[in-house]
Structures are given as structure tokens and as C-alpha cells.
Amino acid sequence: DRAPEANAQTRRLAPGATIMATDLNPGMLEVAAKKVKAPNVAWRQADAAALPFEDASFDAVACQFGAMFFPDKVRAYREAWRVLRSGGHFIFNVWDRIELSEMAHTVSDTAAAFFAKDPPQFFRRTPHGYHDVAAIRDALDRAGFGEVAVEHVAKRSRANSHRDPAIGYCQGTPLRSE
């Protein structure tokens, strides 16, 4: 339960500041809303490529591990640009190459060994397929962003067991349908 930590973070905002938290998936919003109980956080289903907000509505737009899933990245970035006030910031993160993620790489290679003629490529293609800094900069430039700063952050996650993440990767992602 991360609610106390999340609520402590929302208290760090300037007085009167609010967070509009969105996701394409209503189920994700339901889970998040149960975990984060803060009066200055609102929840709304939204498609990043067609944001339901007025122009220049926000000081900042943040996207945590979502950009690599946008079918049309330039369109989604244009939406972020549209809803930002002058001087606003768009902050997002994406996963790096699959070879740098031990778990995803192992699961992907193991699944491929069982389907040699048509190996599933979901992890390589989608969550780990959008890491080329030049391509990201180009998409942001085409969307209207002029100044782009890139920071590589190396983090290693840990799980209490290998079983739960393996089941999650294999049964809780599009790898299963591939």
C-alpha cells in the first residue's frame, strides 16, 4: 500500500496545486484511486492522443512508462504540447533496450525458444522498442517541442520471488496472446 507515500508527495505541491491523473485504461485508474487518497488529485480516463482538456491548461504534463505504448507518438506529443501553458514542461520516461532488463530479456528469450518459427516479440517491439534517443528527439521536434533534455537513469528493480514477476510477464501482458 503506497497511499501514505503518495499522499506525502502531493503535500509537497504548491498551495492550490492539483494533479489531474489520467490513464487510457479505466481499470488502472480504479486501482490508483484506491491507493492514492488526496484531495488535490483528480482521476480521469483519457487517451494521450486526444486529451479532453483545453489548450494551455497545465504547467506540467508527466507520463510514466506510457510513451512507448502510444500508437502515434507525434500525435500524443502534440497533445501534450497543446495542453501545456507557455513555459510548461513535458516529462516522461521509457524503458531502455531489452538487453538491459534481465527479467524481460530472460522471459522474451525463453518464450522465443518455445516458438522458434514465430517467436513472440511484444517486449522487444513495444515496451523495450522505443529507446532510440534520436528517434525520440525527432518525434518531440515534430510535435513542437524545441528544447529537449535526455537523462539516462539506471535502476534495478527487485522482486521477493522470481515466480510472481514471471507469471505477471507471461500472463498479464500481450505476450500471452502472442
Short mmCIF file of the C-alpha atoms (twelve columns), coordinates in Angstrom:
data_MODEL
# 
_entry.id   MODEL 
# 
loop_
_atom_site.group_PDB 
_atom_site.id 
_atom_site.type_symbol 
_atom_site.label_atom_id 
_atom_site.label_alt_id 
_atom_site.label_comp_id 
_atom_site.label_asym_id 
_atom_site.label_seq_id 
_atom_site.Cartn_x 
_atom_site.Cartn_y 
_atom_site.Cartn_z 
_atom_site.pdbx_PDB_model_num 
ATOM 1   C CA . ASP A 1   0.000   0.000   0.000   1 
ATOM 2   C CA . ARG A 2   1.686   3.173   -1.188  1 
ATOM 3   C CA . ALA A 3   -1.065  5.585   -0.201  1 
ATOM 4   C CA . PRO A 4   0.814   7.247   2.705   1 
ATOM 5   C CA . GLU A 5   3.875   7.837   0.477   1 
ATOM 6   C CA . ALA A 6   1.746   9.189   -2.389  1 
ATOM 7   C CA . ASN A 7   -0.185  11.480  -0.059  1 
ATOM 8   C CA . ALA A 8   3.079   12.818  1.375   1 
ATOM 9   C CA . GLN A 9   4.195   13.605  -2.180  1 
ATOM 10  C CA . THR A 10  1.009   15.519  -3.013  1 
ATOM 11  C CA . ARG A 11  1.515   17.673  0.095   1 
ATOM 12  C CA . ARG A 12  4.781   18.909  -1.443  1 
ATOM 13  C CA . LEU A 13  2.882   20.717  -4.187  1 
ATOM 14  C CA . ALA A 14  2.445   24.460  -4.082  1 
ATOM 15  C CA . PRO A 15  -0.694  25.543  -2.200  1 
ATOM 16  C CA . GLY A 16  -3.677  25.279  -4.502  1 
ATOM 17  C CA . ALA A 17  -1.893  22.983  -6.989  1 
ATOM 18  C CA . THR A 18  -3.759  19.968  -8.265  1 
ATOM 19  C CA . ILE A 19  -2.896  16.812  -10.160 1 
ATOM 20  C CA . MET A 20  -5.104  15.507  -12.958 1 
ATOM 21  C CA . ALA A 21  -4.155  11.841  -13.183 1 
ATOM 22  C CA . THR A 22  -5.181  10.081  -16.381 1 
ATOM 23  C CA . ASP A 23  -4.903  6.691   -17.997 1 
ATOM 24  C CA . LEU A 24  -6.389  5.109   -21.095 1 
ATOM 25  C CA . ASN A 25  -7.379  2.059   -19.046 1 
ATOM 26  C CA . PRO A 26  -10.231 2.691   -16.563 1 
ATOM 27  C CA . GLY A 27  -9.138  -0.338  -14.520 1 
ATOM 28  C CA . MET A 28  -5.728  1.220   -13.914 1 
ATOM 29  C CA . LEU A 29  -7.434  4.395   -12.696 1 
ATOM 30  C CA . GLU A 30  -9.631  2.427   -10.296 1 
ATOM 31  C CA . VAL A 31  -6.619  0.736   -8.724  1 
ATOM 32  C CA . ALA A 32  -4.688  4.014   -8.460  1 
ATOM 33  C CA . ALA A 33  -7.635  5.912   -6.996  1 
ATOM 34  C CA . LYS A 34  -7.984  3.284   -4.260  1 
ATOM 35  C CA . LYS A 35  -4.315  3.654   -3.368  1 
ATOM 36  C CA . VAL A 36  -3.992  7.440   -3.529  1 
ATOM 37  C CA . LYS A 37  -6.492  9.352   -1.437  1 
ATOM 38  C CA . ALA A 38  -5.636  13.030  -1.725  1 
ATOM 39  C CA . PRO A 39  -7.967  15.997  -2.131  1 
ATOM 40  C CA . ASN A 40  -5.735  17.608  -4.742  1 
ATOM 41  C CA . VAL A 41  -5.707  14.583  -7.111  1 
ATOM 42  C CA . ALA A 42  -8.468  14.072  -9.681  1 
ATOM 43  C CA . TRP A 43  -8.833  10.956  -11.827 1 
ATOM 44  C CA . ARG A 44  -9.959  10.884  -15.455 1 
ATOM 45  C CA . GLN A 45  -9.901  8.368   -18.287 1 
ATOM 46  C CA . ALA A 46  -8.093  9.916   -21.258 1 
ATOM 47  C CA . ASP A 47  -6.317  8.987   -24.456 1 
ATOM 48  C CA . ALA A 48  -2.921  10.716  -24.681 1 
ATOM 49  C CA . ALA A 49  -3.514  11.276  -28.405 1 
ATOM 50  C CA . ALA A 50  -6.806  13.109  -27.783 1 
ATOM 51  C CA . LEU A 51  -6.627  14.774  -24.384 1 
ATOM 52  C CA . PRO A 52  -10.001 16.060  -23.131 1 
ATOM 53  C CA . PHE A 53  -8.565  19.343  -21.819 1 
ATOM 54  C CA . GLU A 54  -8.479  22.935  -23.017 1 
ATOM 55  C CA . ASP A 55  -5.385  24.411  -24.631 1 
ATOM 56  C CA . ALA A 56  -2.770  25.715  -22.188 1 
ATOM 57  C CA . SER A 57  -4.401  24.037  -19.171 1 
ATOM 58  C CA . PHE A 58  -1.341  22.666  -17.368 1 
ATOM 59  C CA . ASP A 59  2.036   23.787  -16.053 1 
ATOM 60  C CA . ALA A 60  3.403   20.280  -16.486 1 
ATOM 61  C CA . VAL A 61  2.484   17.030  -18.194 1 
ATOM 62  C CA . ALA A 62  4.092   13.824  -16.963 1 
ATOM 63  C CA . CYS A 63  3.853   10.361  -18.449 1 
ATOM 64  C CA . GLN A 64  5.308   7.415   -16.556 1 
ATOM 65  C CA . PHE A 65  6.197   4.479   -18.783 1 
ATOM 66  C CA . GLY A 66  3.427   5.171   -21.278 1 
ATOM 67  C CA . ALA A 67  5.035   6.878   -24.271 1 
ATOM 68  C CA . MET A 68  6.365   3.631   -25.697 1 
ATOM 69  C CA . PHE A 69  2.772   2.384   -25.964 1 
ATOM 70  C CA . PHE A 70  1.433   5.393   -27.916 1 
ATOM 71  C CA . PRO A 71  0.430   4.171   -31.394 1 
ATOM 72  C CA . ASP A 72  1.131   7.642   -32.816 1 
ATOM 73  C CA . LYS A 73  3.812   9.194   -30.665 1 
ATOM 74  C CA . VAL A 74  3.973   12.524  -32.524 1 
ATOM 75  C CA . ARG A 75  0.220   12.961  -32.169 1 
ATOM 76  C CA . ALA A 76  0.358   12.229  -28.425 1 
ATOM 77  C CA . TYR A 77  3.292   14.612  -28.003 1 
ATOM 78  C CA . ARG A 78  1.371   17.310  -29.890 1 
ATOM 79  C CA . GLU A 79  -1.446  16.863  -27.405 1 
ATOM 80  C CA . ALA A 80  0.958   17.305  -24.504 1 
ATOM 81  C CA . TRP A 81  2.298   20.449  -26.218 1 
ATOM 82  C CA . ARG A 82  -1.249  21.737  -26.777 1 
ATOM 83  C CA . VAL A 83  -2.344  21.434  -23.151 1 
ATOM 84  C CA . LEU A 84  0.846   22.957  -21.726 1 
ATOM 85  C CA . ARG A 85  0.982   26.582  -20.730 1 
ATOM 86  C CA . SER A 86  3.827   28.680  -22.094 1 
ATOM 87  C CA . GLY A 87  6.992   27.671  -20.258 1 
ATOM 88  C CA . GLY A 88  5.467   24.350  -19.167 1 
ATOM 89  C CA . HIS A 89  7.326   21.061  -19.008 1 
ATOM 90  C CA . PHE A 90  6.614   17.657  -20.520 1 
ATOM 91  C CA . ILE A 91  8.380   14.912  -18.573 1 
ATOM 92  C CA . PHE A 92  8.242   11.249  -19.490 1 
ATOM 93  C CA . ASN A 93  10.239  8.081   -19.200 1 
ATOM 94  C CA . VAL A 94  10.608  4.968   -21.330 1 
ATOM 95  C CA . TRP A 95  12.345  1.647   -20.919 1 
ATOM 96  C CA . ASP A 96  15.741  1.055   -22.464 1 
ATOM 97  C CA . ARG A 97  16.864  -1.814  -24.696 1 
ATOM 98  C CA . ILE A 98  15.546  -5.203  -23.646 1 
ATOM 99  C CA . GLU A 99  19.102  -6.482  -23.154 1 
ATOM 100 C CA . LEU A 100 19.387  -4.112  -20.185 1 
ATOM 101 C CA . SER A 101 16.336  -5.613  -18.464 1 
ATOM 102 C CA . GLU A 102 17.326  -9.018  -17.141 1 
ATOM 103 C CA . MET A 103 13.773  -10.158 -16.409 1 
ATOM 104 C CA . ALA A 104 12.175  -9.014  -19.683 1 
ATOM 105 C CA . HIS A 105 15.108  -10.321 -21.709 1 
ATOM 106 C CA . THR A 106 15.016  -13.721 -19.999 1 
ATOM 107 C CA . VAL A 107 11.244  -14.070 -20.371 1 
ATOM 108 C CA . SER A 108 11.364  -12.964 -24.012 1 
ATOM 109 C CA . ASP A 109 14.207  -15.321 -24.934 1 
ATOM 110 C CA . THR A 110 12.623  -18.225 -23.046 1 
ATOM 111 C CA . ALA A 111 9.268   -17.720 -24.784 1 
ATOM 112 C CA . ALA A 112 11.054  -17.449 -28.141 1 
ATOM 113 C CA . ALA A 113 12.706  -20.837 -27.541 1 
ATOM 114 C CA . PHE A 114 9.242   -22.444 -27.376 1 
ATOM 115 C CA . PHE A 115 8.036   -20.736 -30.564 1 
ATOM 116 C CA . ALA A 116 11.090  -20.818 -32.818 1 
ATOM 117 C CA . LYS A 117 9.088   -20.350 -36.066 1 
ATOM 118 C CA . ASP A 118 7.167   -17.293 -34.828 1 
ATOM 119 C CA . PRO A 119 8.671   -16.039 -31.563 1 
ATOM 120 C CA . PRO A 120 6.670   -13.506 -29.575 1 
ATOM 121 C CA . GLN A 121 8.268   -10.073 -29.846 1 
ATOM 122 C CA . PHE A 122 5.983   -7.941  -27.664 1 
ATOM 123 C CA . PHE A 123 8.644   -6.897  -25.130 1 
ATOM 124 C CA . ARG A 124 11.327  -6.240  -27.743 1 
ATOM 125 C CA . ARG A 125 8.881   -4.428  -30.050 1 
ATOM 126 C CA . THR A 126 6.828   -2.334  -27.622 1 
ATOM 127 C CA . PRO A 127 7.901   -1.546  -24.062 1 
ATOM 128 C CA . HIS A 128 11.604  -2.019  -24.898 1 
ATOM 129 C CA . GLY A 129 11.299  -0.897  -28.520 1 
ATOM 130 C CA . TYR A 130 11.254  2.865   -28.021 1 
ATOM 131 C CA . HIS A 131 14.655  3.782   -26.647 1 
ATOM 132 C CA . ASP A 132 16.457  5.419   -29.567 1 
ATOM 133 C CA . VAL A 133 17.199  8.946   -28.331 1 
ATOM 134 C CA . ALA A 134 17.475  10.346  -31.875 1 
ATOM 135 C CA . ALA A 135 14.029  8.961   -32.771 1 
ATOM 136 C CA . ILE A 136 12.523  10.319  -29.550 1 
ATOM 137 C CA . ARG A 137 14.057  13.754  -30.152 1 
ATOM 138 C CA . ASP A 138 12.770  13.737  -33.736 1 
ATOM 139 C CA . ALA A 139 9.221   12.910  -32.630 1 
ATOM 140 C CA . LEU A 140 9.301   15.640  -29.975 1 
ATOM 141 C CA . ASP A 141 10.674  18.141  -32.504 1 
ATOM 142 C CA . ARG A 142 7.890   17.299  -34.987 1 
ATOM 143 C CA . ALA A 143 5.360   17.786  -32.189 1 
ATOM 144 C CA . GLY A 144 6.603   21.308  -31.481 1 
ATOM 145 C CA . PHE A 145 8.986   20.849  -28.595 1 
ATOM 146 C CA . GLY A 146 12.180  22.791  -29.097 1 
ATOM 147 C CA . GLU A 147 14.383  22.218  -26.088 1 
ATOM 148 C CA . VAL A 148 14.743  18.563  -25.167 1 
ATOM 149 C CA . ALA A 149 16.881  17.203  -22.345 1 
ATOM 150 C CA . VAL A 150 17.531  13.481  -22.033 1 
ATOM 151 C CA . GLU A 151 18.755  11.795  -18.885 1 
ATOM 152 C CA . HIS A 152 19.595  8.106   -18.674 1 
ATOM 153 C CA . VAL A 153 18.669  6.688   -15.279 1 
ATOM 154 C CA . ALA A 154 19.798  3.178   -14.432 1 
ATOM 155 C CA . LYS A 155 17.628  1.452   -11.851 1 
ATOM 156 C CA . ARG A 156 17.306  -2.170  -10.943 1 
ATOM 157 C CA . SER A 157 14.016  -3.446  -9.578  1 
ATOM 158 C CA . ARG A 158 13.809  -6.374  -7.250  1 
ATOM 159 C CA . ALA A 159 11.077  -8.861  -6.527  1 
ATOM 160 C CA . ASN A 160 10.592  -11.062 -3.479  1 
ATOM 161 C CA . SER A 161 10.419  -14.084 -5.773  1 
ATOM 162 C CA . HIS A 162 11.074  -14.935 -9.413  1 
ATOM 163 C CA . ARG A 163 7.758   -16.696 -9.753  1 
ATOM 164 C CA . ASP A 164 5.381   -13.722 -9.401  1 
ATOM 165 C CA . PRO A 165 7.081   -11.457 -11.957 1 
ATOM 166 C CA . ALA A 166 7.427   -14.363 -14.393 1 
ATOM 167 C CA . ILE A 167 3.712   -15.125 -14.129 1 
ATOM 168 C CA . GLY A 168 2.906   -11.427 -14.494 1 
ATOM 169 C CA . TYR A 169 5.066   -11.086 -17.608 1 
ATOM 170 C CA . CYS A 170 3.687   -14.266 -19.205 1 
ATOM 171 C CA . GLN A 171 0.022   -13.984 -18.267 1 
ATOM 172 C CA . GLY A 172 -0.564  -10.294 -17.578 1 
ATOM 173 C CA . THR A 173 0.850   -8.770  -20.756 1 
ATOM 174 C CA . PRO A 174 0.176   -9.062  -24.506 1 
ATOM 175 C CA . LEU A 175 2.936   -11.711 -24.584 1 
ATOM 176 C CA . ARG A 176 0.188   -14.150 -23.605 1 
ATOM 177 C CA . SER A 177 -1.865  -13.515 -26.743 1 
ATOM 178 C CA . GLU A 178 1.206   -13.653 -28.971 1 
# 
